[in-house]
């Protein structure tokens, strides 16, 4: 069975997106060029940021239609990231709240991709 280990967001401006994620994640990309940047999470999963203007094969109309999730250990960790991201000027779509699956908040990157931090209910 294949094991997915990389997600790619098509972005309008890779430099702007790279700066956003570098600030958000407090780490440098493992690869960066004018049209692409890539981050490696401690889990080994990769996040690529590829210019929607240069991706091949060409993509159709690109809209943000999914989320990148960040599982954390506790509700307090959710609150801590919420405060940190707010201080960094990250656009918040949903303040911390309890949902069916756990405690969560949702933010967005410069291209409207959703970023969800959550702690699963026990």
PDB file of C-alpha atoms in Angstrom:
ATOM      1  CA  UNK A   1       0.000   0.000   0.000  1.00  0.00           C
ATOM      2  CA  UNK A   2       1.237   3.505  -0.802  1.00  0.00           C
ATOM      3  CA  UNK A   3       1.974   5.796   2.122  1.00  0.00           C
ATOM      4  CA  UNK A   4       1.188   9.480   1.534  1.00  0.00           C
ATOM      5  CA  UNK A   5       3.983  11.667   2.843  1.00  0.00           C
ATOM      6  CA  UNK A   6       3.659  14.978   0.994  1.00  0.00           C
ATOM      7  CA  UNK A   7       0.977  17.595   0.521  1.00  0.00           C
ATOM      8  CA  UNK A   8       1.260  20.413  -2.016  1.00  0.00           C
ATOM      9  CA  UNK A   9      -0.566  23.728  -1.867  1.00  0.00           C
ATOM     10  CA  UNK A  10      -0.702  25.705  -5.099  1.00  0.00           C
ATOM     11  CA  UNK A  11       0.033  29.315  -4.150  1.00  0.00           C
ATOM     12  CA  UNK A  12      -0.106  32.656  -5.903  1.00  0.00           C
ATOM     13  CA  UNK A  13       3.259  33.923  -4.662  1.00  0.00           C
ATOM     14  CA  UNK A  14       5.713  31.324  -3.295  1.00  0.00           C
ATOM     15  CA  UNK A  15       7.880  34.001  -1.654  1.00  0.00           C
ATOM     16  CA  UNK A  16       4.931  35.396   0.316  1.00  0.00           C
ATOM     17  CA  UNK A  17       3.755  31.879   1.228  1.00  0.00           C
ATOM     18  CA  UNK A  18       7.283  30.793   2.173  1.00  0.00           C
ATOM     19  CA  UNK A  19       7.646  33.801   4.480  1.00  0.00           C
ATOM     20  CA  UNK A  20       4.238  33.060   6.034  1.00  0.00           C
ATOM     21  CA  UNK A  21       5.058  29.400   6.771  1.00  0.00           C
ATOM     22  CA  UNK A  22       8.587  30.151   7.936  1.00  0.00           C
ATOM     23  CA  UNK A  23       7.127  32.572  10.499  1.00  0.00           C
ATOM     24  CA  UNK A  24       4.229  30.268  11.400  1.00  0.00           C
ATOM     25  CA  UNK A  25       6.338  27.132  11.857  1.00  0.00           C
ATOM     26  CA  UNK A  26       9.471  28.851  13.236  1.00  0.00           C
ATOM     27  CA  UNK A  27      11.661  26.906  10.824  1.00  0.00           C
ATOM     28  CA  UNK A  28      13.329  27.345   7.479  1.00  0.00           C
ATOM     29  CA  UNK A  29      12.222  25.346   4.447  1.00  0.00           C
ATOM     30  CA  UNK A  30      14.298  22.323   3.440  1.00  0.00           C
ATOM     31  CA  UNK A  31      14.094  23.563  -0.150  1.00  0.00           C
ATOM     32  CA  UNK A  32      13.268  26.951  -1.645  1.00  0.00           C
ATOM     33  CA  UNK A  33      13.306  28.486  -5.104  1.00  0.00           C
ATOM     34  CA  UNK A  34      11.389  31.319  -6.767  1.00  0.00           C
ATOM     35  CA  UNK A  35       8.559  28.902  -7.694  1.00  0.00           C
ATOM     36  CA  UNK A  36       8.580  26.314  -4.882  1.00  0.00           C
ATOM     37  CA  UNK A  37       9.285  25.831  -1.181  1.00  0.00           C
ATOM     38  CA  UNK A  38       9.112  22.680   0.939  1.00  0.00           C
ATOM     39  CA  UNK A  39       8.864  22.125   4.685  1.00  0.00           C
ATOM     40  CA  UNK A  40       9.486  18.886   6.578  1.00  0.00           C
ATOM     41  CA  UNK A  41       7.513  18.255   9.750  1.00  0.00           C
ATOM     42  CA  UNK A  42       8.983  16.191  12.599  1.00  0.00           C
ATOM     43  CA  UNK A  43       6.591  13.392  11.553  1.00  0.00           C
ATOM     44  CA  UNK A  44       8.416  13.243   8.215  1.00  0.00           C
ATOM     45  CA  UNK A  45       5.432  14.619   6.280  1.00  0.00           C
ATOM     46  CA  UNK A  46       6.355  17.242   3.689  1.00  0.00           C
ATOM     47  CA  UNK A  47       4.439  20.384   2.740  1.00  0.00           C
ATOM     48  CA  UNK A  48       5.199  21.831  -0.679  1.00  0.00           C
ATOM     49  CA  UNK A  49       4.239  25.356  -1.756  1.00  0.00           C
ATOM     50  CA  UNK A  50       4.193  25.465  -5.557  1.00  0.00           C
ATOM     51  CA  UNK A  51       3.441  28.478  -7.736  1.00  0.00           C
ATOM     52  CA  UNK A  52       0.013  27.976  -9.298  1.00  0.00           C
ATOM     53  CA  UNK A  53       1.410  29.849 -12.303  1.00  0.00           C
ATOM     54  CA  UNK A  54       4.167  27.303 -13.015  1.00  0.00           C
ATOM     55  CA  UNK A  55       2.772  23.949 -11.829  1.00  0.00           C
ATOM     56  CA  UNK A  56       2.899  21.267 -14.527  1.00  0.00           C
ATOM     57  CA  UNK A  57       0.655  19.914 -15.742  1.00  0.00           C
ATOM     58  CA  UNK A  58      -1.384  23.079 -15.501  1.00  0.00           C
ATOM     59  CA  UNK A  59      -4.130  22.983 -12.903  1.00  0.00           C
ATOM     60  CA  UNK A  60      -7.670  24.204 -13.462  1.00  0.00           C
ATOM     61  CA  UNK A  61      -9.120  26.982 -11.359  1.00  0.00           C
ATOM     62  CA  UNK A  62      -7.488  26.687  -7.978  1.00  0.00           C
ATOM     63  CA  UNK A  63      -9.536  27.232  -4.856  1.00  0.00           C
ATOM     64  CA  UNK A  64      -8.815  26.391  -1.235  1.00  0.00           C
ATOM     65  CA  UNK A  65     -10.972  23.341  -0.570  1.00  0.00           C
ATOM     66  CA  UNK A  66      -9.268  21.438   2.211  1.00  0.00           C
ATOM     67  CA  UNK A  67      -7.327  21.759   5.431  1.00  0.00           C
ATOM     68  CA  UNK A  68      -3.896  21.014   6.799  1.00  0.00           C
ATOM     69  CA  UNK A  69      -4.363  19.613  10.298  1.00  0.00           C
ATOM     70  CA  UNK A  70      -2.008  19.904  13.245  1.00  0.00           C
ATOM     71  CA  UNK A  71      -2.848  17.447  16.041  1.00  0.00           C
ATOM     72  CA  UNK A  72      -1.647  18.549  19.483  1.00  0.00           C
ATOM     73  CA  UNK A  73      -1.717  16.826  22.856  1.00  0.00           C
ATOM     74  CA  UNK A  74      -4.157  18.989  24.821  1.00  0.00           C
ATOM     75  CA  UNK A  75      -6.761  21.738  24.822  1.00  0.00           C
ATOM     76  CA  UNK A  76      -4.167  23.992  26.460  1.00  0.00           C
ATOM     77  CA  UNK A  77      -1.821  23.413  23.508  1.00  0.00           C
ATOM     78  CA  UNK A  78      -4.644  24.453  21.154  1.00  0.00           C
ATOM     79  CA  UNK A  79      -5.086  27.661  23.152  1.00  0.00           C
ATOM     80  CA  UNK A  80      -1.331  28.292  23.173  1.00  0.00           C
ATOM     81  CA  UNK A  81      -1.060  27.985  19.373  1.00  0.00           C
ATOM     82  CA  UNK A  82      -4.142  30.159  18.937  1.00  0.00           C
ATOM     83  CA  UNK A  83      -2.507  32.939  20.968  1.00  0.00           C
ATOM     84  CA  UNK A  84       0.877  32.531  19.202  1.00  0.00           C
ATOM     85  CA  UNK A  85      -0.683  32.616  15.741  1.00  0.00           C
ATOM     86  CA  UNK A  86      -2.843  35.626  16.605  1.00  0.00           C
ATOM     87  CA  UNK A  87       0.296  37.465  17.789  1.00  0.00           C
ATOM     88  CA  UNK A  88       1.967  36.607  14.469  1.00  0.00           C
ATOM     89  CA  UNK A  89      -0.932  38.193  12.592  1.00  0.00           C
ATOM     90  CA  UNK A  90      -2.313  34.948  11.164  1.00  0.00           C
ATOM     91  CA  UNK A  91      -5.892  35.292   9.903  1.00  0.00           C
ATOM     92  CA  UNK A  92      -8.183  33.345  12.250  1.00  0.00           C
ATOM     93  CA  UNK A  93     -11.372  31.877  10.785  1.00  0.00           C
ATOM     94  CA  UNK A  94     -12.629  30.085  13.902  1.00  0.00           C
ATOM     95  CA  UNK A  95     -11.695  30.799  17.506  1.00  0.00           C
ATOM     96  CA  UNK A  96     -11.016  27.843  19.830  1.00  0.00           C
ATOM     97  CA  UNK A  97     -14.122  25.796  20.492  1.00  0.00           C
ATOM     98  CA  UNK A  98     -15.267  22.284  21.251  1.00  0.00           C
ATOM     99  CA  UNK A  99     -16.558  20.312  18.264  1.00  0.00           C
ATOM    100  CA  UNK A 100     -17.664  16.688  17.830  1.00  0.00           C
ATOM    101  CA  UNK A 101     -14.088  15.432  17.363  1.00  0.00           C
ATOM    102  CA  UNK A 102     -12.346  17.659  19.913  1.00  0.00           C
ATOM    103  CA  UNK A 103     -11.144  21.152  20.761  1.00  0.00           C
ATOM    104  CA  UNK A 104     -10.000  23.205  17.765  1.00  0.00           C
ATOM    105  CA  UNK A 105      -9.408  26.506  15.993  1.00  0.00           C
ATOM    106  CA  UNK A 106      -8.990  27.255  12.298  1.00  0.00           C
ATOM    107  CA  UNK A 107      -6.755  29.798  10.558  1.00  0.00           C
ATOM    108  CA  UNK A 108      -5.865  30.462   6.933  1.00  0.00           C
ATOM    109  CA  UNK A 109      -2.711  31.125   4.952  1.00  0.00           C
ATOM    110  CA  UNK A 110      -2.316  33.962   2.388  1.00  0.00           C
ATOM    111  CA  UNK A 111      -3.992  31.819  -0.310  1.00  0.00           C
ATOM    112  CA  UNK A 112      -6.957  30.815   1.835  1.00  0.00           C
ATOM    113  CA  UNK A 113      -5.777  27.275   2.637  1.00  0.00           C
ATOM    114  CA  UNK A 114      -7.234  26.295   5.998  1.00  0.00           C
ATOM    115  CA  UNK A 115      -4.956  25.397   8.885  1.00  0.00           C
ATOM    116  CA  UNK A 116      -6.644  23.536  11.741  1.00  0.00           C
ATOM    117  CA  UNK A 117      -5.045  22.949  15.150  1.00  0.00           C
ATOM    118  CA  UNK A 118      -6.910  20.379  17.241  1.00  0.00           C
ATOM    119  CA  UNK A 119      -6.797  18.127  20.270  1.00  0.00           C
ATOM    120  CA  UNK A 120      -8.914  14.986  20.001  1.00  0.00           C
ATOM    121  CA  UNK A 121     -11.503  14.503  22.751  1.00  0.00           C
ATOM    122  CA  UNK A 122     -10.803  11.651  25.092  1.00  0.00           C
TER     123      UNK A 122
END
